[in-house]
């Protein structure tokens, strides 16, 4: 198992790079966000990797962080999500954005990735909801908000998130702002106040 490579970036394309490790060039598939986070051609880099072995091929997939690699593994545990789709999601969303989307059951955000339809997005947020904290625990206020959004009756937090979404904000973005507002002002605030406070947070971000 090759878990990490350290060397000079010899070449790079839209979704791959070649890293020279002591004279041996390793071809590594990467998300666009990983490529953007790494140094340029000719520079030294450290890449966390996942080795995929099939009957006719051995492939390396590279990641800028361990957290991104864990998301790749977790995404592939969902039926219908292969290497291509997992990398498409990681190219579209950061690890934090994926975590927020799953915590808030934001299917639309996951569905922004190429190759992810409505049904697959629903499956991803449903199957991974209870697995995410195993390696990327959510802040308590975000976890609490996620639980409130699942409650049978709408809460002030859920209504505030809904109002912000109607104003054009993404659900994960709105959820994070409402979570921050709740943390600062308390979780017993009325919807109108949460909306005002969340809008202030969004203006500062």
Coordinates of C-alpha atoms in Angstrom, one line a residue:
X1 CA 0.0 0.0 0.0
X2 CA 1.4 3.4 -1.0
X3 CA -0.1 5.9 1.4
X4 CA 2.1 9.0 0.8
X5 CA 4.6 10.3 -1.8
X6 CA 7.2 13.0 -1.4
X7 CA 9.0 14.4 -4.4
X8 CA 9.1 16.9 -7.2
X9 CA 6.1 17.5 -9.4
X10 CA 7.3 16.5 -12.9
X11 CA 4.2 17.2 -14.9
X12 CA 0.5 17.9 -14.4
X13 CA -2.8 17.9 -16.3
X14 CA -6.4 18.7 -15.6
X15 CA -7.0 15.7 -13.3
X16 CA -3.5 14.2 -12.8
X17 CA 0.1 14.8 -12.0
X18 CA 3.4 12.9 -12.2
X19 CA 5.5 13.2 -9.1
X20 CA 9.2 12.2 -9.2
X21 CA 10.3 10.3 -6.1
X22 CA 14.0 9.6 -6.2
X23 CA 14.0 9.2 -10.0
X24 CA 10.7 7.1 -10.2
X25 CA 7.7 8.9 -11.7
X26 CA 4.3 8.1 -10.2
X27 CA 1.2 9.0 -12.1
X28 CA -1.5 10.2 -9.7
X29 CA -5.1 11.1 -10.4
X30 CA -6.3 14.1 -8.4
X31 CA -9.3 16.3 -7.9
X32 CA -9.0 19.9 -9.3
X33 CA -9.0 21.2 -5.7
X34 CA -6.1 19.0 -4.8
X35 CA -4.2 20.2 -7.9
X36 CA -4.9 23.8 -7.0
X37 CA -3.6 23.3 -3.4
X38 CA -0.3 21.8 -4.5
X39 CA 2.8 23.6 -5.7
X40 CA 3.5 24.1 -9.3
X41 CA 5.5 22.0 -11.8
X42 CA 9.1 21.6 -10.6
X43 CA 8.3 22.2 -7.0
X44 CA 8.6 19.7 -4.1
X45 CA 5.3 18.4 -2.8
X46 CA 3.9 15.8 -0.3
X47 CA 0.8 13.9 -1.5
X48 CA -1.4 11.6 0.5
X49 CA -2.4 8.7 -1.7
X50 CA -4.9 5.9 -2.1
X51 CA -3.8 2.8 -4.1
X52 CA -6.6 1.2 -6.1
X53 CA -5.9 -2.3 -7.4
X54 CA -8.1 -4.1 -10.0
X55 CA -7.5 -7.1 -12.2
X56 CA -5.8 -5.2 -15.0
X57 CA -4.6 -2.0 -13.4
X58 CA -3.0 -0.4 -10.3
X59 CA -3.9 3.3 -9.9
X60 CA -2.9 6.0 -7.4
X61 CA -5.2 8.8 -6.4
X62 CA -3.7 11.7 -4.6
X63 CA -4.9 14.2 -2.0
X64 CA -3.6 17.4 -0.5
X65 CA -4.8 16.4 3.0
X66 CA -5.6 13.2 4.9
X67 CA -9.2 14.5 5.5
X68 CA -9.7 14.7 1.7
X69 CA -8.5 11.1 1.3
X70 CA -10.9 10.0 4.1
X71 CA -13.8 11.7 2.3
X72 CA -12.8 9.9 -0.9
X73 CA -12.9 6.5 0.9
X74 CA -16.2 7.3 2.5
X75 CA -17.9 8.5 -0.7
X76 CA -16.9 5.3 -2.5
X77 CA -18.6 3.3 0.2
X78 CA -21.9 4.5 -1.3
X79 CA -23.4 2.4 -4.0
X80 CA -23.0 4.1 -7.4
X81 CA -20.1 6.2 -6.4
X82 CA -16.8 5.2 -8.1
X83 CA -13.5 6.9 -8.4
X84 CA -14.7 9.3 -11.1
X85 CA -17.7 10.5 -9.2
X86 CA -15.9 10.7 -5.9
X87 CA -13.2 12.9 -7.5
X88 CA -15.9 15.0 -9.2
X89 CA -17.5 15.7 -5.8
X90 CA -14.1 16.6 -4.3
X91 CA -13.4 18.8 -7.3
X92 CA -16.6 20.7 -6.7
X93 CA -16.8 20.9 -2.9
X94 CA -14.2 21.2 -0.2
X95 CA -14.1 18.7 2.7
X96 CA -15.8 21.3 4.9
X97 CA -18.5 21.9 2.4
X98 CA -19.2 18.2 1.9
X99 CA -19.5 17.8 5.7
X100 CA -21.9 20.7 6.0
X101 CA -24.0 19.4 3.1
X102 CA -24.3 15.9 4.6
X103 CA -25.0 17.3 8.1
X104 CA -27.7 19.5 6.8
X105 CA -29.0 16.9 4.2
X106 CA -28.3 19.4 1.4
X107 CA -28.8 17.2 -1.6
X108 CA -28.7 20.1 -4.0
X109 CA -25.1 21.0 -3.0
X110 CA -23.9 17.4 -3.5
X111 CA -25.8 17.3 -6.8
X112 CA -23.6 20.2 -8.1
X113 CA -20.9 17.7 -8.9
X114 CA -20.7 16.3 -12.5
X115 CA -22.2 12.9 -12.7
X116 CA -24.2 13.2 -9.5
X117 CA -28.0 13.0 -10.2
X118 CA -30.8 13.6 -7.7
X119 CA -31.2 10.0 -6.6
X120 CA -27.4 9.5 -6.1
X121 CA -27.2 12.8 -4.1
X122 CA -30.0 11.6 -1.9
X123 CA -28.3 8.3 -1.3
X124 CA -25.0 10.0 -0.4
X125 CA -26.4 12.3 2.2
X126 CA -28.6 9.6 3.7
X127 CA -26.0 6.9 3.9
X128 CA -23.1 9.1 5.1
X129 CA -25.0 11.1 7.7
X130 CA -24.2 8.9 10.6
X131 CA -20.7 8.0 9.4
X132 CA -19.1 11.4 9.0
X133 CA -18.4 12.1 12.7
X134 CA -16.1 9.0 12.7
X135 CA -13.3 11.2 11.3
X136 CA -14.6 14.7 10.9
X137 CA -16.8 15.6 14.0
X138 CA -19.0 18.5 13.5
X139 CA -19.1 21.4 15.9
X140 CA -21.8 20.9 18.4
X141 CA -23.9 23.8 17.2
X142 CA -23.9 22.5 13.6
X143 CA -24.8 19.0 14.7
X144 CA -27.7 20.5 16.8
X145 CA -28.9 22.5 13.9
X146 CA -28.8 19.4 11.7
X147 CA -31.0 17.5 14.2
X148 CA -33.4 20.4 14.4
X149 CA -33.8 20.5 10.6
X150 CA -34.8 16.8 10.8
X151 CA -37.4 17.5 13.5
X152 CA -41.1 16.7 12.6
X153 CA -42.1 20.3 13.4
X154 CA -40.3 23.3 12.0
X155 CA -38.0 25.1 14.5
X156 CA -36.8 28.7 14.5
X157 CA -33.5 27.5 13.2
X158 CA -35.0 25.5 10.4
X159 CA -37.3 28.5 9.4
X160 CA -34.3 30.8 9.5
X161 CA -32.3 28.5 7.2
X162 CA -35.3 28.2 4.8
X163 CA -35.7 32.0 4.7
X164 CA -32.0 32.5 3.8
X165 CA -32.2 29.8 1.1
X166 CA -35.2 31.7 -0.3
X167 CA -33.0 34.8 -0.4
X168 CA -30.5 33.0 -2.6
X169 CA -28.0 31.5 -0.2
X170 CA -26.9 27.9 -0.4
X171 CA -28.3 25.7 2.4
X172 CA -24.9 24.8 3.8
X173 CA -23.9 28.5 3.8
X174 CA -27.2 29.5 5.4
X175 CA -26.9 26.6 7.9
X176 CA -23.4 27.7 9.0
X177 CA -24.5 31.3 9.4
X178 CA -27.6 30.3 11.5
X179 CA -25.4 28.0 13.6
X180 CA -23.0 30.9 14.3
X181 CA -25.9 33.1 15.2
X182 CA -27.3 30.5 17.6
X183 CA -23.9 30.1 19.2
X184 CA -23.6 33.8 19.9
X185 CA -27.1 34.7 20.8
X186 CA -28.5 31.4 22.2
X187 CA -30.7 28.8 20.7
X188 CA -33.9 30.2 22.0
X189 CA -34.1 33.1 19.7
X190 CA -37.1 33.7 17.5
X191 CA -36.8 33.2 13.7
X192 CA -36.7 36.9 12.8
X193 CA -33.8 37.6 15.1
X194 CA -31.9 34.5 13.9
X195 CA -32.4 35.7 10.3
X196 CA -31.0 39.2 11.1
X197 CA -28.0 37.8 13.0
X198 CA -27.3 35.3 10.3
X199 CA -27.4 37.9 7.6
X200 CA -24.8 39.9 9.6
X201 CA -22.6 36.8 9.7
X202 CA -23.0 36.3 6.0
X203 CA -22.1 39.9 5.3
X204 CA -18.9 39.5 7.3
X205 CA -17.8 36.3 5.6

